[in-house]
Amino acid sequence: MLANSFYNIKRDIKNLAEKNRILISKDIEYAISSWLEERINNIETSSKFFGYNQVYKKEEHIKNLLNILLNNNLYFDTVQTLVEGYYFYGDKRLYHDYKKDPNFISKEFNIEPLKTEWYIKTKTELKTTITTMKIHGELHEKTINICTPIIYEEKFQGVLCGVIKTESIFNKIQKLKLNNKTYYFISDRKGKILTTLKDEKLKNDVEKSFLKGKIKDVDGKQEIKIDNDSITIENFKHFNWYIGVGMKDKDISELGFAQLVENVAFLSFCFFALLILVNASHEFLRRRTAKAEREYEYILGRRSRMQEIGELISGINHQLYQPLNSLTLLLTTTKSKLNDKTLDDATLDSNLSMCVKASQLMAKTINSFKNFYRCNEDIKPFFLYQSIEGLLHILHVDLSRKNIRVEFDIEQIKELKVNSVENFIQQILLVLLQNSKDALDEKLIKKRVIKIEVEEREDMVFIKIIDWGGGISNQDIKKLFSDHEGKSKKNLGSGIGLFFAKKLAQEKLKGDIILEKNYNPTVFTFNFKKDLERDNDE
């Protein structure tokens, strides 16, 4: 029993440590992604204003707007804009006037700005790009350039960039509270470690493992095994980087040592009474394990909900920052035109109308998110189409940015009223919609459509979420809902969302989530009781 106790403790601690490493790498990736999304949203909104109002044509307007971006904005270390045939401005000062000299080459770095990677890449792809620079001309250190095209009348005019010091990202990670037994690092695709790692030998061994291709797939996870260290590898979606989170095997064993000593003392003291107490001890251990499992499921469930809410907040940030920035820029432009005595009534009326629309959009967004965020488990009657419509409003910006269209026939269920827990239904639909969105977020997917179909059968409601993404392999179907590690369509996803969505549907809504078809199209069906209160009474 001592040997069995030690084996079980060591196995459970090891499994928890592996799950903890995965969650830590997800936390790091999510923290940096959210941090970058705020900056991407800000520079994209500013770029639209540059193009819509043709700010790039007037030097004075460029200086005013760059001044606003730098003084009222803590997102970037510097901001620069390059417009072909006009100006190259950075950090509120003119680098070059292309009207006077079309062929500008930086004498200090011998670089022609029009041929830089950040400019060519943004101009070619006509979308926001992220480029790492070895040395920035103004900041004189390694930077990350977030650049977006300036468009007027569907024609490319130039590029607006927000520049961040690479060191800022690493400082962001250092502020995260991690287990003191766990270490992390960030490396490029060749294995070169970019952050500090105290153990120099371990650092060299990790870099050698990358070069020799020793990264292995273990149960769907990327891992490196170096002597007594186990390291989980996570791809960073915004850069060609890896995030590695590791822990020494001896530390994993030490985590269970105290509990092992307690068991040894107890078993030694009760040795002569063991035959009598064996059944009671077995039941005690079973209940203890079940309690630990329930607690762990609760923690994972809360983490899953916070991850989904976190993704929503990223979209909410964009929906709020866009009208806020629009208001600031509209008012600044109006004031500038007023000072120049070029403000006419038509322009004033147009700008004020856009200000009103921006404030109305913010009010609608806040109300939709407020209703979703409430953790309300009350059973109440509501119209199903309004609940789905509110959730789609929250997801609208993120889906639009990824060029994904949602087909949903509101008229079909205009009169469908259910008596259930609205918050739970929205949580489950959010997981399924995010799942479809991730499946469609690939360049090769041509049919970027999510279809929602609702059907009422007797006392049940059936909601189908249909997409034409990459589908789910037959191997992954078996464990899709079976445990915490069942994979969803997300290539590197933990699957926690689907696991708990199914659990929520079964235990709280008297329904279920079923994968009806796994490819072309992929169809998930979510069903629940139409009148949950009546079902409980029965």
Coordinates of C-alpha atoms in Angstrom, one line a residue:
M1 CA 0.0 0.0 0.0
L2 CA 2.9 2.3 0.7
A3 CA 4.3 1.7 -2.8
N4 CA 0.9 2.1 -4.3
S5 CA 0.3 5.3 -2.4
F6 CA 3.7 6.7 -3.6
Y7 CA 3.0 5.7 -7.2
N8 CA -0.5 7.3 -7.2
I9 CA 0.7 10.5 -5.6
K10 CA 3.6 10.8 -8.0
R11 CA 1.3 10.1 -11.0
D12 CA -1.3 12.6 -9.9
I13 CA 1.2 15.3 -9.1
K14 CA 2.9 14.8 -12.5
N15 CA -0.4 15.0 -14.3
L16 CA -1.3 18.2 -12.5
A17 CA 2.2 19.7 -13.2
E18 CA 1.8 18.9 -16.9
K19 CA -1.7 20.6 -17.0
N20 CA -0.2 23.5 -15.0
R21 CA 2.6 24.0 -17.6
I22 CA 0.0 24.0 -20.4
L23 CA -2.1 26.6 -18.6
I24 CA 0.9 28.8 -17.8
S25 CA 2.0 28.8 -21.4
K26 CA -1.6 29.7 -22.4
D27 CA -1.7 32.5 -19.8
I28 CA 1.6 33.9 -21.2
E29 CA 0.4 33.7 -24.8
Y30 CA -3.0 35.2 -23.9
A31 CA -1.6 38.0 -21.8
I32 CA 0.7 39.1 -24.6
S33 CA -1.9 38.6 -27.3
S34 CA -4.4 40.8 -25.5
W35 CA -1.7 43.4 -24.9
L36 CA -0.9 43.5 -28.6
E37 CA -4.6 43.4 -29.7
E38 CA -5.2 46.7 -27.9
R39 CA -2.3 48.3 -29.8
I40 CA -3.4 46.8 -33.1
N41 CA -7.0 48.1 -32.6
N42 CA -5.7 51.6 -31.8
I43 CA -3.4 51.9 -34.8
E44 CA -6.1 50.5 -37.2
T45 CA -8.6 53.1 -36.0
S46 CA -6.1 55.9 -36.4
S47 CA -5.2 54.7 -39.9
K48 CA -8.9 54.8 -41.0
F49 CA -9.1 58.3 -39.9
F50 CA -5.9 59.2 -41.7
G51 CA -7.4 57.9 -44.9
Y52 CA -11.0 59.0 -44.6
N53 CA -10.1 62.6 -43.9
Q54 CA -7.0 62.7 -46.2
V55 CA -4.9 63.8 -43.3
Y56 CA -1.8 62.4 -45.0
K57 CA -1.9 65.2 -47.6
K58 CA -1.4 68.1 -45.2
E59 CA 1.8 68.3 -43.1
E60 CA 0.1 70.3 -40.3
H61 CA -2.7 67.8 -39.9
I62 CA -0.1 64.9 -39.8
K63 CA 1.8 66.7 -37.0
N64 CA -1.4 67.3 -35.0
L65 CA -2.6 63.8 -35.2
L66 CA 0.8 62.2 -34.4
N67 CA 0.9 64.6 -31.4
I68 CA -2.5 63.2 -30.3
L69 CA -1.4 59.6 -30.7
L70 CA 1.8 60.1 -28.7
N71 CA 0.6 62.4 -26.0
N72 CA -2.8 60.8 -25.3
N73 CA -1.7 57.3 -25.8
L74 CA 0.6 55.1 -23.8
Y75 CA 0.4 52.2 -26.2
F76 CA 3.6 52.9 -28.3
D77 CA 7.1 54.1 -27.7
T78 CA 6.9 56.1 -31.0
V79 CA 4.6 56.5 -34.0
Q80 CA 5.6 56.9 -37.6
T81 CA 3.9 57.4 -41.0
L82 CA 5.2 57.1 -44.5
V83 CA 3.1 58.4 -47.5
E84 CA 4.5 57.9 -51.0
G85 CA 5.1 61.3 -52.7
Y86 CA 4.4 63.3 -49.6
Y87 CA 6.1 62.8 -46.2
F88 CA 7.9 60.5 -43.9
Y89 CA 7.1 61.5 -40.3
G90 CA 8.1 59.9 -37.0
D91 CA 7.8 60.9 -33.4
K92 CA 6.3 64.3 -34.4
R93 CA 9.2 65.4 -36.6
L94 CA 9.8 65.3 -40.3
Y95 CA 12.3 62.7 -41.5
H96 CA 11.9 63.5 -45.1
D97 CA 9.8 65.5 -47.7
Y98 CA 9.3 63.2 -50.7
K99 CA 7.9 66.2 -52.7
K100 CA 11.4 67.8 -52.6
D101 CA 13.5 64.6 -52.9
P102 CA 11.7 61.4 -54.1
N103 CA 14.8 59.3 -53.6
F104 CA 15.4 59.3 -49.9
I105 CA 18.0 57.0 -48.3
S106 CA 18.9 57.2 -44.5
K107 CA 22.5 58.2 -44.4
E108 CA 23.0 56.9 -40.9
F109 CA 21.8 53.3 -41.7
N110 CA 22.0 53.4 -45.5
I111 CA 18.4 52.2 -45.7
E112 CA 15.7 53.4 -48.2
P113 CA 12.4 53.6 -46.2
L114 CA 10.3 52.7 -49.2
K115 CA 12.2 49.4 -49.4
T116 CA 12.0 48.5 -45.7
E117 CA 10.4 45.2 -44.7
W118 CA 7.6 46.8 -42.6
Y119 CA 6.6 49.1 -45.5
I120 CA 6.7 46.5 -48.4
K121 CA 5.0 43.9 -46.3
T122 CA 2.1 46.2 -45.3
K123 CA 1.8 47.6 -48.8
T124 CA 1.7 44.1 -50.4
E125 CA -0.7 42.4 -48.0
L126 CA -2.9 45.5 -47.5
K127 CA -3.6 44.6 -43.9
T128 CA -2.1 45.1 -40.5
T129 CA 1.3 43.5 -40.2
I130 CA 3.7 42.9 -37.3
T131 CA 7.5 43.1 -38.1
T132 CA 10.4 42.7 -35.7
M133 CA 13.3 45.1 -36.4
K134 CA 16.9 44.5 -35.3
I135 CA 17.5 48.3 -34.8
H136 CA 15.1 51.2 -35.0
G137 CA 16.5 54.5 -36.4
E138 CA 14.9 56.7 -33.7
L139 CA 14.9 54.4 -30.7
H140 CA 18.3 52.7 -31.5
E141 CA 17.2 49.3 -30.2
K142 CA 15.3 46.2 -31.2
T143 CA 11.6 47.0 -31.9
I144 CA 8.3 45.6 -33.0
N145 CA 6.5 47.6 -35.7
I146 CA 2.7 47.3 -35.9
C147 CA 1.9 48.8 -39.3
T148 CA -1.4 49.2 -41.1
P149 CA -2.2 50.6 -44.5
I150 CA -3.7 54.1 -45.1
I151 CA -6.5 53.7 -47.6
Y152 CA -8.5 56.3 -49.5
E153 CA -11.2 55.4 -52.0
E154 CA -10.0 51.8 -51.9
K155 CA -6.5 52.9 -53.0
F156 CA -3.3 52.5 -51.0
Q157 CA -1.8 55.8 -49.9
G158 CA 0.8 55.0 -47.3
V159 CA 1.6 53.3 -44.0
L160 CA 0.9 54.2 -40.3
C161 CA 3.0 52.4 -37.7
G162 CA 3.1 52.1 -33.9
V163 CA 6.5 51.1 -32.7
I164 CA 7.1 49.1 -29.4
K165 CA 10.4 48.2 -27.8
T166 CA 10.8 44.4 -27.8
E167 CA 11.8 44.7 -24.1
S168 CA 8.3 45.9 -23.3
I169 CA 6.9 42.4 -24.2
F170 CA 9.4 40.7 -21.9
N171 CA 8.6 43.1 -19.1
K172 CA 4.9 42.3 -19.5
I173 CA 5.6 38.5 -19.0
Q174 CA 7.8 39.2 -15.9
K175 CA 4.8 40.8 -14.2
L176 CA 2.8 37.6 -14.4
K177 CA 2.7 35.6 -11.1
L178 CA 4.1 32.1 -11.9
N179 CA 4.9 29.1 -9.7
N180 CA 8.4 29.5 -8.2
K181 CA 9.2 25.9 -9.2
T182 CA 8.4 26.7 -12.9
Y183 CA 10.6 28.5 -15.4
Y184 CA 9.8 29.9 -18.8
F185 CA 11.5 31.2 -21.9
I186 CA 10.7 32.7 -25.3
S187 CA 12.7 31.5 -28.4
D188 CA 12.7 32.2 -32.1
R189 CA 12.0 29.4 -34.7
K190 CA 15.6 28.4 -34.8
G191 CA 15.7 27.9 -31.0
K192 CA 17.6 31.0 -30.1
I193 CA 16.4 32.0 -26.6
L194 CA 15.4 35.6 -26.4
T195 CA 14.6 36.0 -22.7
T196 CA 16.9 35.4 -19.7
L197 CA 17.3 31.8 -18.4
K198 CA 19.4 31.5 -15.2
D199 CA 20.6 28.0 -15.9
E200 CA 23.2 28.5 -18.7
K201 CA 23.7 24.8 -19.3
L202 CA 19.9 24.3 -19.6
K203 CA 19.8 27.2 -22.1
N204 CA 22.4 25.7 -24.3
D205 CA 20.7 22.2 -24.1
V206 CA 17.4 23.7 -25.2
E207 CA 18.9 25.6 -28.1
K208 CA 20.7 22.4 -29.2
S209 CA 17.4 20.4 -29.0
F210 CA 15.8 22.9 -31.3
L211 CA 18.6 22.6 -33.8
K212 CA 18.5 18.8 -33.7
G213 CA 14.7 18.7 -34.0
K214 CA 14.1 17.0 -30.7
I215 CA 10.7 18.6 -30.2
K216 CA 8.2 15.7 -29.9
D217 CA 4.4 15.5 -30.0
V218 CA 3.1 13.8 -26.8
D219 CA -0.6 13.3 -26.6
G220 CA -1.2 16.3 -28.9
K221 CA 1.3 18.5 -27.0
Q222 CA 4.7 19.7 -28.1
E223 CA 7.4 18.8 -25.5
I224 CA 11.2 18.7 -25.0
K225 CA 12.8 16.3 -22.6
I226 CA 16.3 17.3 -21.4
D227 CA 17.8 15.1 -18.6
N228 CA 15.6 15.8 -15.6
D229 CA 13.6 18.6 -17.2
S230 CA 10.2 18.4 -18.9
I231 CA 9.4 21.4 -21.1
T232 CA 6.0 22.2 -22.8
I233 CA 6.3 24.2 -26.1
E234 CA 3.5 26.6 -27.3
N235 CA 3.4 28.4 -30.6
F236 CA 3.1 32.2 -30.3
K237 CA 0.4 33.3 -32.9
H238 CA 1.6 36.8 -33.5
F239 CA 5.3 36.1 -34.1
N240 CA 7.5 33.3 -35.3
W241 CA 8.3 32.6 -31.6
Y242 CA 7.9 29.7 -29.2
I243 CA 6.9 29.9 -25.5
G244 CA 8.6 27.2 -23.4
V245 CA 7.4 26.3 -19.8
G246 CA 9.4 23.8 -17.9
M247 CA 9.8 22.1 -14.5
K248 CA 12.4 19.7 -13.0
D249 CA 11.2 16.1 -12.4
K250 CA 12.6 16.2 -8.8
D251 CA 10.5 19.3 -8.0
I252 CA 7.4 17.4 -9.2
S253 CA 8.3 14.5 -6.8
E254 CA 9.0 16.9 -3.9
L255 CA 5.5 18.4 -4.3
G256 CA 4.1 15.1 -3.1
F257 CA 6.7 14.3 -0.5
A258 CA 4.9 15.9 2.5
Q259 CA 1.7 14.0 1.6
L260 CA 3.7 10.8 1.3
V261 CA 5.2 11.2 4.8
E262 CA 1.8 11.8 6.3
N263 CA 0.5 8.5 4.7
V264 CA 3.6 6.6 5.9
A265 CA 3.0 7.8 9.5
F266 CA -0.6 7.0 9.4
L267 CA -0.1 3.5 7.9
S268 CA 2.6 2.7 10.4
F269 CA 0.5 3.7 13.4
C270 CA -2.6 1.8 12.1
F271 CA -0.7 -1.3 10.8
F272 CA -2.3 -3.8 13.2
A273 CA -5.8 -2.5 12.6
L274 CA -5.3 -2.3 8.8
L275 CA -7.4 -5.4 8.0
I276 CA -10.4 -4.0 9.9
L277 CA -10.0 -0.4 8.5
V278 CA -9.1 -1.3 4.9
N279 CA -12.7 -0.8 3.6
A280 CA -13.1 2.5 5.5
S281 CA -9.7 3.7 4.3
H282 CA -10.5 2.8 0.7
E283 CA -13.8 4.8 0.9
F284 CA -12.0 7.7 2.6
L285 CA -9.4 7.9 -0.2
R286 CA -12.1 7.5 -2.9
R287 CA -14.0 10.4 -1.5
R288 CA -10.9 12.5 -1.1
T289 CA -9.9 11.9 -4.7
A290 CA -13.4 12.6 -5.9
K291 CA -13.4 15.9 -4.0
A292 CA -10.1 16.9 -5.4
E293 CA -11.4 16.1 -8.9
R294 CA -14.5 18.2 -8.3
E295 CA -12.4 21.1 -7.1
Y296 CA -10.0 20.8 -10.0
E297 CA -13.0 20.7 -12.5
Y298 CA -14.4 23.8 -10.8
I299 CA -11.0 25.6 -11.2
L300 CA -10.8 24.6 -14.8
G301 CA -14.4 25.6 -15.4
R302 CA -13.8 29.1 -14.0
R303 CA -10.5 29.4 -16.0
S304 CA -12.4 28.3 -19.2
R305 CA -15.1 30.9 -18.6
M306 CA -12.5 33.6 -17.9
Q307 CA -10.6 32.7 -21.1
E308 CA -13.9 33.0 -23.1
I309 CA -14.7 36.3 -21.4
G310 CA -11.1 37.4 -22.1
E311 CA -11.5 36.9 -25.8
L312 CA -14.8 38.8 -25.6
I313 CA -13.1 41.7 -23.8
S314 CA -10.6 41.9 -26.7
G315 CA -13.5 42.5 -29.1
I316 CA -15.2 44.8 -26.6
N317 CA -12.0 46.9 -26.4
H318 CA -12.0 47.3 -30.1
Q319 CA -15.7 48.2 -30.2
L320 CA -15.1 50.8 -27.5
Y321 CA -11.7 52.2 -28.6
Q322 CA -12.8 52.6 -32.2
P323 CA -15.7 55.1 -31.5
L324 CA -13.7 56.7 -28.7
N325 CA -10.8 57.4 -31.0
S326 CA -13.2 58.5 -33.7
L327 CA -14.7 61.0 -31.3
T328 CA -11.3 62.4 -30.4
L329 CA -10.1 62.6 -34.0
L330 CA -13.4 64.1 -35.3
L331 CA -13.4 66.8 -32.6
T332 CA -9.7 67.5 -33.2
T333 CA -10.3 67.9 -37.0
T334 CA -13.4 70.0 -36.4
K335 CA -11.4 72.3 -34.1
S336 CA -8.5 72.5 -36.5
K337 CA -10.8 73.4 -39.4
L338 CA -12.5 76.0 -37.1
N339 CA -9.1 77.6 -36.3
D340 CA -8.3 77.6 -40.0
K341 CA -11.7 79.1 -40.7
T342 CA -12.3 76.3 -43.3
L343 CA -15.2 74.8 -41.3
D344 CA -18.5 74.9 -43.3
D345 CA -22.0 73.9 -42.0
A346 CA -22.1 70.6 -44.0
T347 CA -18.8 69.4 -42.5
L348 CA -19.9 70.4 -39.0
D349 CA -23.2 68.7 -39.3
S350 CA -21.6 65.5 -40.7
N351 CA -19.0 65.4 -38.0
L352 CA -21.6 65.9 -35.2
S353 CA -23.8 63.1 -36.7
M354 CA -20.8 60.7 -36.7
C355 CA -20.1 61.7 -33.0
V356 CA -23.7 60.8 -32.1
K357 CA -23.5 57.4 -33.9
A358 CA -20.2 56.6 -32.1
S359 CA -21.7 57.3 -28.7
Q360 CA -24.8 55.2 -29.5
L361 CA -22.6 52.3 -30.6
M362 CA -20.7 52.4 -27.3
A363 CA -23.9 52.3 -25.3
K364 CA -25.3 49.3 -27.2
T365 CA -22.0 47.4 -26.8
I366 CA -21.8 48.1 -23.0
N367 CA -25.4 46.9 -22.5
S368 CA -24.8 43.7 -24.5
F369 CA -21.6 42.8 -22.6
K370 CA -23.2 43.7 -19.2
N371 CA -26.0 41.2 -19.8
F372 CA -23.6 38.4 -20.9
Y373 CA -21.2 38.9 -18.0
R374 CA -23.8 38.6 -15.2
C375 CA -23.4 35.2 -13.5
N376 CA -27.2 34.8 -13.1
E377 CA -28.6 31.2 -12.7
D378 CA -32.2 32.3 -12.4
I379 CA -34.8 30.5 -14.6
K380 CA -36.8 33.1 -16.5
P381 CA -38.7 33.5 -19.8
F382 CA -37.0 35.3 -22.7
F383 CA -37.0 35.4 -26.5
L384 CA -34.3 33.2 -27.9
Y385 CA -33.6 35.4 -30.9
Q386 CA -32.8 38.4 -28.6
S387 CA -30.3 36.3 -26.6
I388 CA -28.5 35.1 -29.8
E389 CA -28.6 38.5 -31.4
G390 CA -26.9 40.1 -28.3
L391 CA -24.1 37.5 -28.4
L392 CA -23.5 38.1 -32.1
H393 CA -23.3 41.8 -31.4
I394 CA -20.5 41.2 -29.0
L395 CA -18.6 38.9 -31.5
H396 CA -19.4 41.1 -34.5
V397 CA -16.1 43.1 -34.6
D398 CA -13.9 40.0 -34.2
L399 CA -15.8 38.0 -36.8
S400 CA -15.7 41.0 -39.2
R401 CA -12.0 41.4 -38.9
K402 CA -11.5 37.8 -39.8
N403 CA -13.9 38.2 -42.7
I404 CA -16.4 35.6 -41.3
R405 CA -20.1 36.0 -42.0
V406 CA -22.9 34.6 -39.8
E407 CA -26.1 33.4 -41.3
F408 CA -29.0 33.5 -38.8
D409 CA -32.7 33.8 -39.8
I410 CA -34.2 35.8 -37.0
E411 CA -37.7 35.8 -38.5
Q412 CA -37.8 32.0 -38.2
I413 CA -37.8 32.1 -34.4
K414 CA -39.2 35.6 -33.8
E415 CA -42.0 34.1 -31.6
L416 CA -39.9 31.4 -29.9
K417 CA -39.9 32.1 -26.1
V418 CA -38.1 29.8 -23.7
N419 CA -38.1 29.5 -19.9
S420 CA -34.5 28.7 -19.0
V421 CA -31.1 30.1 -17.8
E422 CA -30.2 32.6 -20.4
N423 CA -26.6 33.1 -19.2
F424 CA -25.8 29.4 -19.5
I425 CA -27.3 29.2 -23.0
Q426 CA -25.1 32.2 -24.1
Q427 CA -22.0 30.7 -22.5
I428 CA -22.4 27.4 -24.4
L429 CA -23.2 29.2 -27.7
L430 CA -20.1 31.4 -27.2
V431 CA -17.9 28.2 -26.9
L432 CA -19.4 26.7 -30.1
L433 CA -19.1 30.0 -32.1
Q434 CA -15.5 30.6 -31.0
N435 CA -14.8 27.1 -32.0
S436 CA -16.2 27.6 -35.5
K437 CA -14.4 31.0 -35.7
D438 CA -11.0 29.4 -35.0
A439 CA -11.7 26.6 -37.5
L440 CA -12.4 29.2 -40.2
D441 CA -9.4 31.5 -39.3
E442 CA -7.2 30.1 -42.0
K443 CA -6.2 31.6 -45.3
L444 CA -7.1 28.5 -47.3
I445 CA -10.7 28.4 -46.1
K446 CA -12.8 29.8 -48.9
K447 CA -16.3 29.6 -47.5
R448 CA -16.0 31.8 -44.4
V449 CA -19.5 31.3 -43.1
I450 CA -21.0 30.2 -39.8
K451 CA -24.6 29.2 -40.0
I452 CA -27.0 29.1 -37.1
E453 CA -30.2 27.0 -37.4
V454 CA -32.9 26.8 -34.6
E455 CA -35.6 24.1 -34.5
E456 CA -38.3 23.4 -31.9
R457 CA -39.4 19.8 -31.3
E458 CA -42.1 19.2 -28.7
D459 CA -40.5 20.4 -25.4
M460 CA -36.9 20.7 -26.7
V461 CA -35.0 23.4 -28.6
F462 CA -32.2 22.4 -31.0
I463 CA -29.6 24.9 -32.1
K464 CA -27.2 23.8 -34.9
I465 CA -23.8 25.6 -35.3
I466 CA -22.5 24.8 -38.8
D467 CA -19.2 25.8 -40.4
W468 CA -17.0 24.8 -43.4
G469 CA -13.7 24.9 -41.6
G470 CA -11.0 22.3 -41.4
G471 CA -13.2 19.8 -39.6
I472 CA -12.3 17.3 -36.8
S473 CA -10.2 14.1 -37.4
N474 CA -11.7 10.7 -36.5
Q475 CA -8.9 10.3 -33.9
D476 CA -9.9 13.5 -32.0
I477 CA -13.7 12.7 -32.1
K478 CA -13.3 9.9 -29.6
K479 CA -11.9 12.3 -26.9
L480 CA -13.6 15.5 -27.9
F481 CA -15.9 15.6 -24.8
S482 CA -14.3 12.8 -22.8
D483 CA -11.9 14.7 -20.5
H484 CA -10.2 18.0 -19.8
E485 CA -7.6 17.4 -22.6
G486 CA -10.1 16.5 -25.4
K487 CA -9.1 18.7 -28.3
S488 CA -11.5 21.1 -30.1
K489 CA -10.9 22.4 -33.6
K490 CA -8.3 24.7 -32.2
N491 CA -5.0 23.2 -33.3
L492 CA -3.3 23.8 -29.9
G493 CA -6.5 24.3 -27.8
S494 CA -6.9 22.6 -24.5
G495 CA -10.6 21.6 -25.2
I496 CA -11.6 22.8 -21.7
G497 CA -14.4 24.9 -23.3
L498 CA -16.1 22.0 -25.0
F499 CA -15.8 19.7 -22.0
F500 CA -17.5 22.1 -19.7
A501 CA -20.0 23.3 -22.2
K502 CA -21.3 19.8 -22.5
K503 CA -21.2 19.4 -18.8
L504 CA -23.2 22.6 -18.4
A505 CA -25.8 21.6 -21.0
Q506 CA -26.4 18.2 -19.4
E507 CA -26.4 19.1 -15.7
K508 CA -28.0 22.6 -15.8
L509 CA -30.1 22.7 -18.9
K510 CA -31.3 19.1 -19.2
G511 CA -29.8 19.0 -22.7
D512 CA -26.6 18.0 -24.5
I513 CA -24.1 19.0 -27.1
I514 CA -23.6 16.5 -30.0
L515 CA -21.1 16.4 -32.9
E516 CA -23.5 15.4 -35.8
K517 CA -20.9 15.8 -38.6
N518 CA -17.2 16.3 -38.4
Y519 CA -16.3 17.6 -41.9
N520 CA -17.7 19.6 -44.8
P521 CA -19.6 21.0 -43.1
T522 CA -18.9 20.5 -39.4
V523 CA -22.1 20.4 -37.4
F524 CA -22.5 20.8 -33.6
T525 CA -26.1 20.5 -32.2
F526 CA -26.9 22.0 -28.8
N527 CA -30.3 21.0 -27.4
F528 CA -32.0 22.0 -24.1
K529 CA -35.4 22.0 -22.4
K530 CA -37.8 24.7 -23.6
D531 CA -39.4 25.1 -20.2
L532 CA -36.8 24.2 -17.5
E533 CA -39.0 25.2 -14.6
R534 CA -41.8 22.9 -15.6
D535 CA -39.3 20.0 -16.1
N536 CA -37.9 20.6 -12.5
D537 CA -41.4 20.6 -11.1
E538 CA -42.2 17.2 -12.7

